[in-house]
Coordinates of C-alpha atoms in Angstrom, one line a residue:
M30 CA 70.6 106.7 144.0
Q31 CA 74.8 107.4 144.4
G32 CA 75.0 105.1 141.5
K33 CA 73.1 107.4 139.5
I34 CA 74.1 110.3 140.7
L35 CA 77.9 109.3 139.9
V36 CA 77.0 108.7 136.4
G37 CA 75.0 112.1 135.9
I38 CA 78.2 113.7 136.8
I39 CA 79.8 111.7 134.6
A40 CA 77.8 111.6 131.9
G41 CA 76.9 115.5 132.3
L42 CA 80.8 116.6 132.5
A43 CA 81.3 114.5 129.1
A44 CA 79.0 116.3 127.3
A45 CA 80.1 119.4 128.3
V46 CA 83.6 118.5 127.3
V47 CA 82.2 117.6 124.0
F48 CA 80.5 120.8 123.5
I49 CA 83.5 122.9 124.2
S50 CA 85.7 120.6 121.9
A51 CA 83.0 121.6 119.3
T52 CA 84.6 125.1 119.5
T53 CA 87.6 124.6 117.8
G54 CA 89.6 122.1 115.1
P55 CA 88.2 121.8 111.4
L56 CA 84.6 122.5 110.5
A57 CA 83.8 119.1 109.8
T58 CA 84.9 117.7 113.3
R59 CA 83.2 120.7 115.1
L60 CA 80.3 119.8 113.2
I61 CA 80.4 116.4 114.3
L62 CA 81.1 116.9 117.7
F63 CA 78.0 119.8 118.2
L64 CA 76.0 116.9 116.6
V65 CA 76.7 114.4 119.1
T66 CA 76.4 117.0 122.6
P67 CA 73.3 115.8 124.0
L68 CA 74.4 111.8 123.2
P69 CA 75.8 111.4 126.8
L70 CA 72.7 112.9 128.5
F71 CA 70.6 110.8 126.3
L72 CA 72.7 107.8 127.5
A73 CA 72.2 108.4 131.0
G74 CA 69.1 108.8 131.1
F75 CA 67.8 105.8 129.0
G76 CA 70.2 103.7 131.0
W77 CA 69.3 105.0 134.2
G78 CA 66.3 106.5 133.8
W79 CA 65.4 110.5 133.3
I80 CA 66.3 111.6 136.6
T81 CA 69.9 110.4 135.7
A82 CA 69.4 112.4 132.6
L83 CA 68.4 115.5 134.5
I84 CA 71.7 115.2 136.9
A85 CA 73.7 115.1 133.9
G86 CA 72.4 118.1 132.3
L87 CA 72.7 120.3 135.4
A88 CA 76.1 118.9 136.0
G89 CA 77.2 119.9 132.4
A90 CA 75.6 123.2 132.9
L91 CA 77.5 123.7 135.7
A92 CA 80.6 122.2 134.3
M93 CA 80.1 124.9 131.7
A94 CA 79.2 128.0 133.9
L95 CA 82.8 127.1 135.4
L96 CA 85.1 126.8 132.3
T97 CA 83.3 129.4 130.0
T98 CA 81.1 131.6 131.2
P99 CA 77.4 131.6 133.5
A100 CA 75.2 132.3 130.7
I101 CA 76.8 129.6 128.7
G102 CA 75.9 127.7 131.0
A103 CA 72.4 128.9 131.7
V104 CA 72.3 128.2 128.1
F105 CA 73.5 124.6 128.4
A106 CA 70.8 124.1 130.9
I107 CA 68.0 125.2 128.9
S108 CA 69.0 123.4 125.6
P109 CA 70.1 120.6 125.7
A110 CA 69.7 119.3 129.5
I111 CA 66.2 120.0 130.5
P112 CA 65.1 119.0 126.7
V113 CA 66.8 115.9 127.2
A114 CA 65.5 114.7 130.4
V115 CA 61.9 115.6 129.0
L116 CA 62.3 113.4 126.3
S117 CA 63.9 110.7 128.2
Y118 CA 61.1 110.9 130.7
L119 CA 58.7 109.8 128.0
V120 CA 60.8 107.0 126.3
T121 CA 60.8 105.4 129.2
L122 CA 57.1 105.8 130.3
N123 CA 55.1 103.1 130.6
R124 CA 52.1 101.7 132.3
P125 CA 50.0 98.4 132.4
A126 CA 48.3 97.2 129.3
S127 CA 44.7 97.3 129.3
G128 CA 44.9 95.3 126.1
P129 CA 46.7 94.6 122.8
G130 CA 48.3 97.3 121.0
P131 CA 50.6 99.0 118.9
D132 CA 53.1 99.8 121.8
V133 CA 52.0 97.2 124.2
D134 CA 54.9 94.6 125.0
A135 CA 52.9 91.3 125.0
A136 CA 55.6 89.2 126.9
T137 CA 55.2 92.4 130.1
G138 CA 51.6 93.1 129.5
T139 CA 53.6 96.7 129.5
E140 CA 52.1 99.8 127.7
W141 CA 54.9 102.4 126.2
Y142 CA 54.4 105.7 125.3
P143 CA 54.1 106.4 121.4
V144 CA 57.0 107.1 119.7
G145 CA 54.6 109.2 117.3
R146 CA 53.9 111.5 120.6
I147 CA 57.5 111.5 121.2
V148 CA 58.3 113.0 118.1
I149 CA 55.3 115.5 118.7
W150 CA 56.9 116.4 122.1
A151 CA 60.2 117.0 120.2
A152 CA 58.9 119.4 117.6
A153 CA 56.9 121.4 120.4
I154 CA 60.3 121.6 122.4
S155 CA 62.3 122.7 119.2
G156 CA 59.7 125.3 118.4
L157 CA 60.0 126.6 122.0
M158 CA 63.7 126.4 121.8
A159 CA 64.3 128.4 118.8
L160 CA 61.7 130.7 119.7
L161 CA 64.4 131.4 122.8
A162 CA 66.8 131.7 120.6
M163 CA 65.5 134.3 118.7
L164 CA 64.5 136.3 122.0
M165 CA 68.4 136.0 123.1
L166 CA 69.3 137.5 119.6
G167 CA 67.1 140.6 119.9
P168 CA 64.4 140.8 122.5
D169 CA 62.4 143.1 120.2
L170 CA 62.0 143.0 116.5
D171 CA 64.2 145.4 115.4
T172 CA 67.4 144.4 117.8
L173 CA 66.5 140.9 116.1
R174 CA 66.3 142.4 112.5
T175 CA 70.1 144.3 113.2
A176 CA 71.7 140.9 114.9
V177 CA 70.0 139.4 111.4
R178 CA 71.4 141.8 109.2
S179 CA 75.2 141.6 110.9
L180 CA 75.0 137.9 110.8
V181 CA 74.4 137.8 106.9
S182 CA 76.9 141.2 106.1
E183 CA 79.7 139.7 108.2
G184 CA 79.4 135.9 108.5
L185 CA 77.4 135.0 105.5
K186 CA 78.1 137.7 102.5
P187 CA 81.6 135.8 101.1
Q188 CA 80.1 132.4 100.9
I189 CA 76.7 133.6 99.0
E190 CA 79.0 136.1 97.1
A191 CA 81.3 132.9 95.7
M192 CA 78.3 130.7 95.2
N193 CA 77.0 133.6 92.9
G194 CA 80.0 133.8 90.7
G195 CA 82.1 136.5 92.5
K196 CA 79.2 139.2 92.2
A197 CA 79.4 141.7 95.0
L198 CA 75.6 142.3 96.8
G199 CA 75.2 145.7 97.4
P200 CA 73.0 147.0 100.4
D201 CA 69.8 146.5 99.2
D202 CA 70.9 142.9 98.2
I203 CA 71.7 142.5 102.1
D204 CA 68.9 144.0 103.2
R205 CA 66.6 141.8 101.1
L206 CA 68.4 138.7 102.6
S207 CA 68.5 139.7 106.2
E208 CA 64.4 140.3 106.0
M209 CA 63.9 136.9 104.7
G210 CA 66.5 135.4 106.8
L211 CA 64.5 137.2 110.1
Y212 CA 61.8 134.8 108.9
V213 CA 63.3 132.0 107.4
L214 CA 65.4 131.9 110.7
P215 CA 63.2 130.4 113.5
A216 CA 62.3 127.2 111.5
A217 CA 65.7 126.7 110.4
T218 CA 66.6 126.6 114.0
A219 CA 64.1 124.4 114.6
L220 CA 64.1 122.0 112.0
S221 CA 67.9 122.0 113.2
W222 CA 67.4 121.7 117.1
M223 CA 64.9 118.7 116.0
L224 CA 67.5 116.8 113.9
T225 CA 69.8 116.6 116.1
A226 CA 67.9 115.3 119.3
L227 CA 66.1 113.0 117.4
F228 CA 69.1 111.8 115.8
N229 CA 71.2 111.6 119.4
L230 CA 67.8 109.9 120.7
W231 CA 67.9 107.2 118.1
L232 CA 71.3 106.7 118.5
A233 CA 71.4 106.5 122.6
G234 CA 68.8 103.7 122.1
R235 CA 70.6 101.9 119.7
I236 CA 73.7 101.7 122.0
A237 CA 71.3 101.0 124.9
L238 CA 69.4 98.4 123.0
A239 CA 72.7 96.4 122.3
S240 CA 74.0 96.8 125.9
G241 CA 71.1 95.7 127.3
K242 CA 70.3 99.1 129.3
L243 CA 67.3 100.0 126.8
P244 CA 63.9 99.5 129.6
R245 CA 61.4 99.3 126.9
P246 CA 61.4 97.0 123.4
W247 CA 62.8 98.4 120.2
P248 CA 59.6 100.3 119.1
D249 CA 58.2 99.8 115.0
I250 CA 59.0 103.5 113.9
A251 CA 57.8 103.0 110.5
A252 CA 54.4 102.7 112.1
M253 CA 54.5 105.4 114.3
R254 CA 51.3 107.5 114.6
F255 CA 50.5 111.3 115.2
P256 CA 47.3 112.2 117.1
R257 CA 44.9 113.8 114.9
T258 CA 44.9 117.4 116.0
T259 CA 48.9 117.8 114.4
P260 CA 47.4 118.9 111.0
L261 CA 45.6 121.6 112.6
V262 CA 49.0 122.8 114.7
L263 CA 50.8 122.4 111.7
A264 CA 48.2 124.4 109.6
A265 CA 47.3 127.1 112.4
A266 CA 51.4 128.0 113.0
T267 CA 51.4 128.4 109.0
V268 CA 49.0 130.8 109.0
A269 CA 50.1 132.4 111.9
T270 CA 53.7 133.2 109.9
L271 CA 51.5 136.1 108.4
L272 CA 51.1 137.6 111.8
P273 CA 53.7 140.9 112.4
G274 CA 56.4 140.7 114.8
Y275 CA 57.2 138.4 116.9
V276 CA 54.1 136.1 116.4
A277 CA 54.8 135.4 113.0
L278 CA 58.8 134.7 114.8
G279 CA 57.1 132.3 117.1
A280 CA 55.2 130.6 114.5
S281 CA 57.7 130.4 111.5
A282 CA 59.5 128.3 114.6
V283 CA 56.6 126.1 115.0
S284 CA 55.5 125.2 111.5
G285 CA 59.3 124.4 110.6
A286 CA 59.5 122.0 113.8
F287 CA 56.2 120.3 112.9
Y288 CA 57.1 120.6 108.8
F289 CA 60.0 118.3 109.9
A290 CA 57.6 115.9 111.9
Y291 CA 55.6 115.0 108.8
V292 CA 59.0 114.8 106.6
L293 CA 59.6 111.9 109.0
M294 CA 56.1 110.5 109.2
G295 CA 56.5 110.6 105.1
L296 CA 59.4 108.8 105.5
A297 CA 58.1 106.2 107.8
V298 CA 55.4 105.3 105.7
V299 CA 57.8 105.1 103.0
H300 CA 59.9 102.5 104.9
F301 CA 56.5 100.8 105.9
I302 CA 55.2 100.4 102.6
T303 CA 58.2 98.7 100.7
R304 CA 58.6 96.0 103.5
G305 CA 59.5 93.1 102.2
Q306 CA 59.7 94.2 98.7
P307 CA 63.0 93.0 96.7
W308 CA 63.6 96.6 95.5
R309 CA 63.4 98.2 99.0
G310 CA 67.1 98.9 99.8
F311 CA 67.7 100.7 96.3
A312 CA 64.6 102.8 96.8
L313 CA 65.4 103.9 100.0
W314 CA 68.7 104.2 99.2
G315 CA 67.8 106.6 96.1
L316 CA 65.0 108.4 98.3
Y317 CA 67.7 109.3 100.8
A318 CA 69.9 110.7 98.0
A319 CA 67.2 112.7 96.5
L320 CA 66.7 114.1 99.9
L321 CA 70.1 115.6 100.6
V322 CA 70.5 116.7 96.7
L323 CA 66.9 118.0 96.2
S324 CA 66.4 119.2 100.1
T325 CA 63.5 121.3 99.8
G326 CA 61.5 119.8 96.9
V327 CA 61.4 116.0 97.5
S328 CA 60.9 117.0 101.6
L329 CA 57.8 118.6 100.5
A330 CA 56.8 115.7 98.5
I331 CA 58.0 113.4 101.6
A332 CA 55.7 115.9 104.3
L333 CA 52.6 115.8 102.2
L334 CA 53.1 112.1 102.0
G335 CA 53.3 111.6 105.6
L336 CA 50.5 114.6 105.9
A337 CA 48.1 112.3 103.8
D338 CA 48.4 109.2 105.5
G339 CA 46.9 110.2 108.6
F340 CA 43.3 111.3 106.3
V341 CA 43.7 107.9 104.0
S342 CA 45.8 105.3 105.8
I343 CA 48.4 104.5 103.1
R344 CA 50.1 102.1 105.4
R345 CA 46.9 100.5 106.5
R346 CA 45.8 99.7 102.7
T347 CA 49.0 98.6 101.8
G348 CA 48.5 95.3 103.8
T349 CA 52.4 95.2 104.3
P350 CA 53.3 92.6 107.3
P351 CA 54.5 93.9 110.6
P352 CA 57.9 93.3 111.8
A353 CA 58.9 90.5 113.4
S354 CA 57.8 90.2 117.3
G355 CA 59.8 91.3 120.0
G356 CA 60.7 94.9 119.4
G357 CA 64.4 94.2 117.8
R358 CA 63.5 95.6 114.5
P359 CA 66.5 97.2 112.9
P360 CA 66.0 100.7 113.1
G361 CA 63.8 102.4 110.4
G362 CA 62.6 99.1 109.3

């Protein structure tokens, strides 16, 4: 236990140093450092258990409180510390298998928590984190609207004017953009948080697997499934964005996170049905390039594909052979 505590403290201090380092230097470097801030916490969780991840998060939060302010330390504890501990717990959650199944390790007879459900947990946590972020910006809608308007007029106005050929934004333009941003920001925040969390979860998993510390076999990510009620959650959240007040903001956060979950499901479908095809590499590179360049339109098509698979089982119809046994298939394969 003492070894786990020591590992947790070291991982927490490392995460705190990375987080603080992300506040200075070139923009690209800051973005990369901010992106990988949760990585030491995930590594602690995967290699030494979720309690070690929790210890790491608390150690990082304490370090942040001492080096910066107690408020920033509290923010670090809420995100990423506690969510990383929860996701680490789910990744390592297992039980004796009652029979063969997609998440069963045949060699040990152990059933591991399904990847699809981990993604859904990440989506739910992301929606909650985004809503908490909105409440921190403004506990009521008027305060939040003022904060968003300040962000647009002081932070984004120069960039928007530059992209618009130097045309100045008037007060009406700023008001319109602020009102739009008020309802887009929760979804964008949830999506960003979920992307960061799942990227670090995947990267930590690959590092732990390479070092022999990953406690479970590498899962077949391309074959993941969501719970059957997931489309209902997305539909309800989307409809709830039409309601007034903070309810719409919370719904925007949830719908943004679950939309991204279906983008990931759509990508999983493409990875699955292209297995064994000679043109697979070209198709995947082209898809990801299009997703980066034509983000919104392509992501919508991919999300619809992922949503459709839950109803018509596209992957089952293709008859694509499963990956090699042993759980060591390369990521995304």
